[in-house]
Coordinates of C-alpha atoms in Angstrom, one line a residue:
M222 CA 56.6 -0.5 174.8
T223 CA 59.6 1.8 174.9
Y224 CA 62.7 2.8 176.9
C225 CA 64.1 6.3 176.5
V226 CA 66.6 8.3 178.6
G227 CA 67.8 11.9 178.7
L228 CA 70.8 12.5 180.9
R229 CA 72.6 15.7 181.9
T230 CA 76.3 16.0 182.8
A231 CA 78.6 18.9 183.3
G232 CA 79.7 18.4 179.6
G233 CA 76.2 18.5 178.1
L234 CA 73.3 16.3 177.4
I235 CA 73.0 12.7 176.1
F236 CA 69.9 10.9 174.8
M237 CA 69.2 7.3 174.0
S238 CA 66.1 5.5 172.9
D239 CA 65.1 2.0 171.7
T240 CA 63.1 1.5 168.5
R241 CA 60.6 -1.3 169.3
T242 CA 56.9 -0.4 169.3
N243 CA 55.2 -3.8 169.3
A244 CA 56.4 -7.2 170.6
G245 CA 55.1 -10.7 170.1
L246 CA 56.0 -14.0 168.6
D247 CA 55.3 -12.7 165.1
N248 CA 54.6 -9.0 165.5
I249 CA 57.6 -6.7 166.0
S250 CA 57.7 -3.2 164.6
T251 CA 60.5 -0.7 164.6
F252 CA 60.0 3.1 164.7
P253 CA 62.5 5.9 165.7
K254 CA 61.5 7.6 168.9
M255 CA 64.1 10.4 168.7
R256 CA 63.6 13.6 166.8
T257 CA 66.0 16.6 166.5
W258 CA 65.8 20.2 165.3
E259 CA 68.8 22.4 164.8
V260 CA 69.6 26.0 163.9
P261 CA 73.4 25.9 164.0
G262 CA 74.7 28.6 166.4
E263 CA 71.3 29.4 167.6
R264 CA 69.4 26.4 169.0
V265 CA 69.4 22.6 169.3
I266 CA 66.3 20.6 170.4
V267 CA 66.0 16.9 171.0
L268 CA 62.7 15.1 171.7
L269 CA 62.2 11.5 172.9
S270 CA 58.7 10.0 172.9
A271 CA 56.9 7.1 174.5
G272 CA 53.3 6.0 174.6
N273 CA 50.5 5.7 172.0
L274 CA 52.3 5.7 168.6
A275 CA 49.6 7.6 166.8
T276 CA 49.7 10.3 169.4
T277 CA 53.5 10.6 169.4
Q278 CA 53.6 10.7 165.6
A279 CA 50.9 13.3 165.4
V280 CA 52.7 15.5 167.9
I281 CA 56.0 15.3 166.0
S282 CA 54.2 15.9 162.7
L283 CA 52.5 19.1 164.0
L284 CA 55.7 20.4 165.5
D285 CA 57.5 19.7 162.1
E286 CA 54.7 21.4 160.1
R287 CA 54.6 24.5 162.2
S288 CA 58.4 24.8 162.2
K289 CA 58.3 24.9 158.4
A290 CA 55.2 27.0 157.8
V291 CA 56.4 30.4 158.9
A292 CA 53.1 32.0 158.0
E293 CA 51.2 29.8 160.5
R294 CA 49.6 31.5 163.5
H295 CA 51.0 28.9 165.8
S296 CA 54.3 29.3 167.6
S297 CA 57.2 27.2 166.2
L298 CA 60.0 25.3 167.9
L299 CA 62.4 27.4 165.9
D300 CA 61.3 30.7 167.4
T301 CA 60.6 30.0 171.1
P302 CA 62.8 32.4 173.2
S303 CA 63.8 29.7 175.8
M304 CA 63.8 26.0 176.4
F305 CA 61.1 26.6 179.1
Q306 CA 58.8 28.1 176.4
T307 CA 59.7 25.2 174.1
A308 CA 58.5 22.8 176.8
R309 CA 55.3 24.8 177.1
L310 CA 54.7 24.7 173.4
I311 CA 55.2 21.0 173.2
G312 CA 52.9 20.4 176.2
D313 CA 50.2 22.5 174.4
V314 CA 50.6 20.4 171.3
V315 CA 50.3 17.2 173.3
K316 CA 47.0 18.4 174.9
E317 CA 45.7 19.5 171.5
V318 CA 46.4 16.1 169.8
I319 CA 44.9 14.1 172.7
A320 CA 41.8 16.3 172.8
Q321 CA 41.2 15.8 169.1
A322 CA 41.6 12.0 169.4
A323 CA 39.6 11.4 172.5
P324 CA 36.1 12.2 171.2
A325 CA 36.3 9.2 168.9
G326 CA 34.8 7.1 171.6
Q327 CA 37.7 6.3 174.0
T328 CA 39.0 8.1 177.0
A329 CA 42.0 10.4 176.8
D330 CA 44.0 7.8 178.8
A331 CA 44.0 5.5 175.7
F332 CA 45.9 8.2 173.7
G333 CA 48.5 9.1 176.4
A334 CA 52.1 9.9 175.5
S335 CA 55.1 11.3 177.4
F336 CA 58.2 13.1 176.2
I337 CA 61.7 14.0 177.2
L338 CA 62.8 17.3 175.8
G339 CA 66.4 18.6 175.9
G340 CA 68.6 21.1 174.2
Q341 CA 69.8 24.7 174.4
I342 CA 68.8 28.0 172.9
K343 CA 71.4 30.8 172.5
G344 CA 71.5 32.9 175.7
G345 CA 70.4 30.1 177.9
E346 CA 71.8 27.0 179.5
P347 CA 71.4 23.4 178.4
R348 CA 68.1 22.2 179.9
L349 CA 66.2 18.9 180.2
F350 CA 62.4 18.4 180.7
Y351 CA 59.9 15.6 181.3
I352 CA 56.6 16.4 179.6
Y353 CA 53.6 14.4 180.9
P354 CA 50.5 13.3 178.8
E355 CA 48.5 16.1 180.5
G356 CA 50.9 18.6 178.9
N357 CA 52.5 19.8 182.1
F358 CA 56.2 19.3 182.7
I359 CA 59.1 19.2 185.2
E360 CA 62.8 20.1 184.7
C361 CA 65.8 18.0 185.8
S362 CA 67.9 19.2 188.7
A363 CA 71.1 18.3 190.6
D364 CA 68.9 15.8 192.6
T365 CA 67.2 14.4 189.4
P366 CA 69.9 14.6 186.7
F367 CA 68.2 12.2 184.2
F368 CA 64.7 11.3 183.0
Q369 CA 63.3 8.0 181.8
I370 CA 60.1 7.2 180.0
G371 CA 58.6 3.9 179.1
E372 CA 59.9 0.6 180.6
H373 CA 62.4 2.3 183.1
K374 CA 62.6 0.0 186.1
Y375 CA 65.2 -2.4 184.9
G376 CA 67.6 0.2 183.8
K377 CA 67.3 2.7 186.6
P378 CA 69.5 1.0 189.3
I379 CA 72.7 1.3 187.3
L380 CA 72.0 5.0 186.5
I381 CA 71.5 5.8 190.2
R382 CA 74.6 3.8 191.3
A383 CA 77.1 4.9 188.6
Y384 CA 76.0 8.4 187.5
D385 CA 78.6 11.2 188.2
P386 CA 77.8 14.7 187.0
E387 CA 81.5 15.1 186.0
M388 CA 81.7 11.9 184.0
S389 CA 82.8 12.2 180.4
M390 CA 80.5 11.8 177.5
A391 CA 82.2 8.6 176.6
D392 CA 81.4 7.2 180.1
A393 CA 77.9 8.5 179.9
V394 CA 77.4 6.5 176.6
K395 CA 78.7 3.5 178.4
L396 CA 76.4 4.0 181.3
L397 CA 73.4 4.3 179.1
L398 CA 74.3 1.2 177.1
V399 CA 74.5 -0.8 180.3
S400 CA 71.1 0.6 181.4
F401 CA 69.6 -0.3 178.1
D402 CA 71.2 -3.8 178.0
S403 CA 69.8 -4.6 181.5
T404 CA 66.3 -3.5 180.2
L405 CA 66.7 -5.5 176.9
K406 CA 67.5 -8.7 178.9
S407 CA 64.5 -8.2 181.2
N408 CA 61.7 -7.1 178.9
L409 CA 60.9 -8.3 175.4
S410 CA 58.9 -5.1 174.6
V411 CA 62.2 -3.0 174.5
G412 CA 64.4 -3.9 171.5
L413 CA 67.4 -3.0 169.4
P414 CA 68.5 -1.0 167.5
L415 CA 69.2 1.9 169.9
D416 CA 69.5 5.5 168.8
M417 CA 72.0 7.8 170.6
Q418 CA 72.5 11.6 170.3
I419 CA 75.1 13.7 172.1
Y420 CA 74.9 17.4 172.7
A421 CA 78.0 19.2 174.0
A422 CA 77.1 22.2 176.2
N423 CA 77.3 25.6 174.6
S424 CA 78.2 24.2 171.2
L425 CA 74.8 25.0 169.7
H426 CA 75.0 22.3 167.2
L427 CA 74.2 18.6 167.3
G428 CA 77.0 16.3 168.3
A429 CA 77.6 12.7 167.5
R430 CA 74.6 10.5 166.6
R431 CA 74.8 6.8 166.3
R432 CA 72.5 3.8 165.9
F433 CA 73.6 0.6 167.8
E434 CA 72.5 -2.4 165.9
R435 CA 72.3 -5.9 167.3
D436 CA 75.8 -6.8 166.0
D437 CA 77.5 -3.5 166.9
P438 CA 81.0 -4.4 168.2
Y439 CA 81.0 -1.7 170.9
Y440 CA 77.5 -2.6 172.1
L441 CA 78.5 -6.3 172.3
A442 CA 81.7 -5.5 174.1
V443 CA 79.8 -3.4 176.8
S444 CA 77.1 -6.1 177.1
D445 CA 79.5 -9.0 177.5
G446 CA 81.9 -7.0 179.7
W447 CA 79.0 -6.0 182.1
S448 CA 77.8 -9.6 182.3
N449 CA 81.2 -10.9 183.1
A450 CA 81.8 -8.1 185.6
L451 CA 78.6 -8.9 187.5
K452 CA 79.5 -12.6 187.7
S453 CA 82.9 -11.7 189.0
A454 CA 81.5 -9.3 191.6
F455 CA 78.9 -11.9 192.7
T456 CA 81.5 -14.6 193.2
S457 CA 83.7 -12.2 195.2
L458 CA 80.9 -11.5 197.8
P459 CA 81.3 -13.3 201.1
S460 CA 79.2 -16.4 201.7
L461 CA 76.8 -16.8 204.6
E462 CA 78.5 -18.6 207.5
D463 CA 76.7 -21.4 209.3

């Protein structure tokens, strides 16, 4: 399984993903689920993926190939005129990959994959999209300032309760780590390490990127601090009177 989040604040975009693809007593695999493309001063694109691993890897490989082979007939991530057109391009590639895989004897549902796309192209604003397995997509708004894919239900409550569009990037990182920590403690199919990418609005270059391993001091401090804070909040609640 997977858990990935893309979140928009007034200061820019922040992305986080886990790296576990299989879970079992003796079968745990780790693959990155975050891919970035950058033309400094011109565009930054970040893509998070969830779903069938073969599908997501095929989509990423095609996008990579076409961005490097300038003589190809296909459009490239590096020459789309807007983030909207970038979302359309990726949606078309998703449909192409699934259509090629499905005739092997299984339904297209077996090859499903979803994506979170975010970034900025010069002349436009930072934008964030959710791309469905069918290739269509939606864009985040003031009412929906973040997207989740994969195992999202355990980490969603803290995002809804604590999100503030004016929060700093540092606080946004802290918020996402709490969301991921809640998911990690509730579902074995989501696992460390966690990958994080920050993009500051209008910078047009990738910001800080970090991988949080199991023994990362900051991750442990947030995890332990959140657990202690929850226990303290619980004990401070009034008891039911007889």
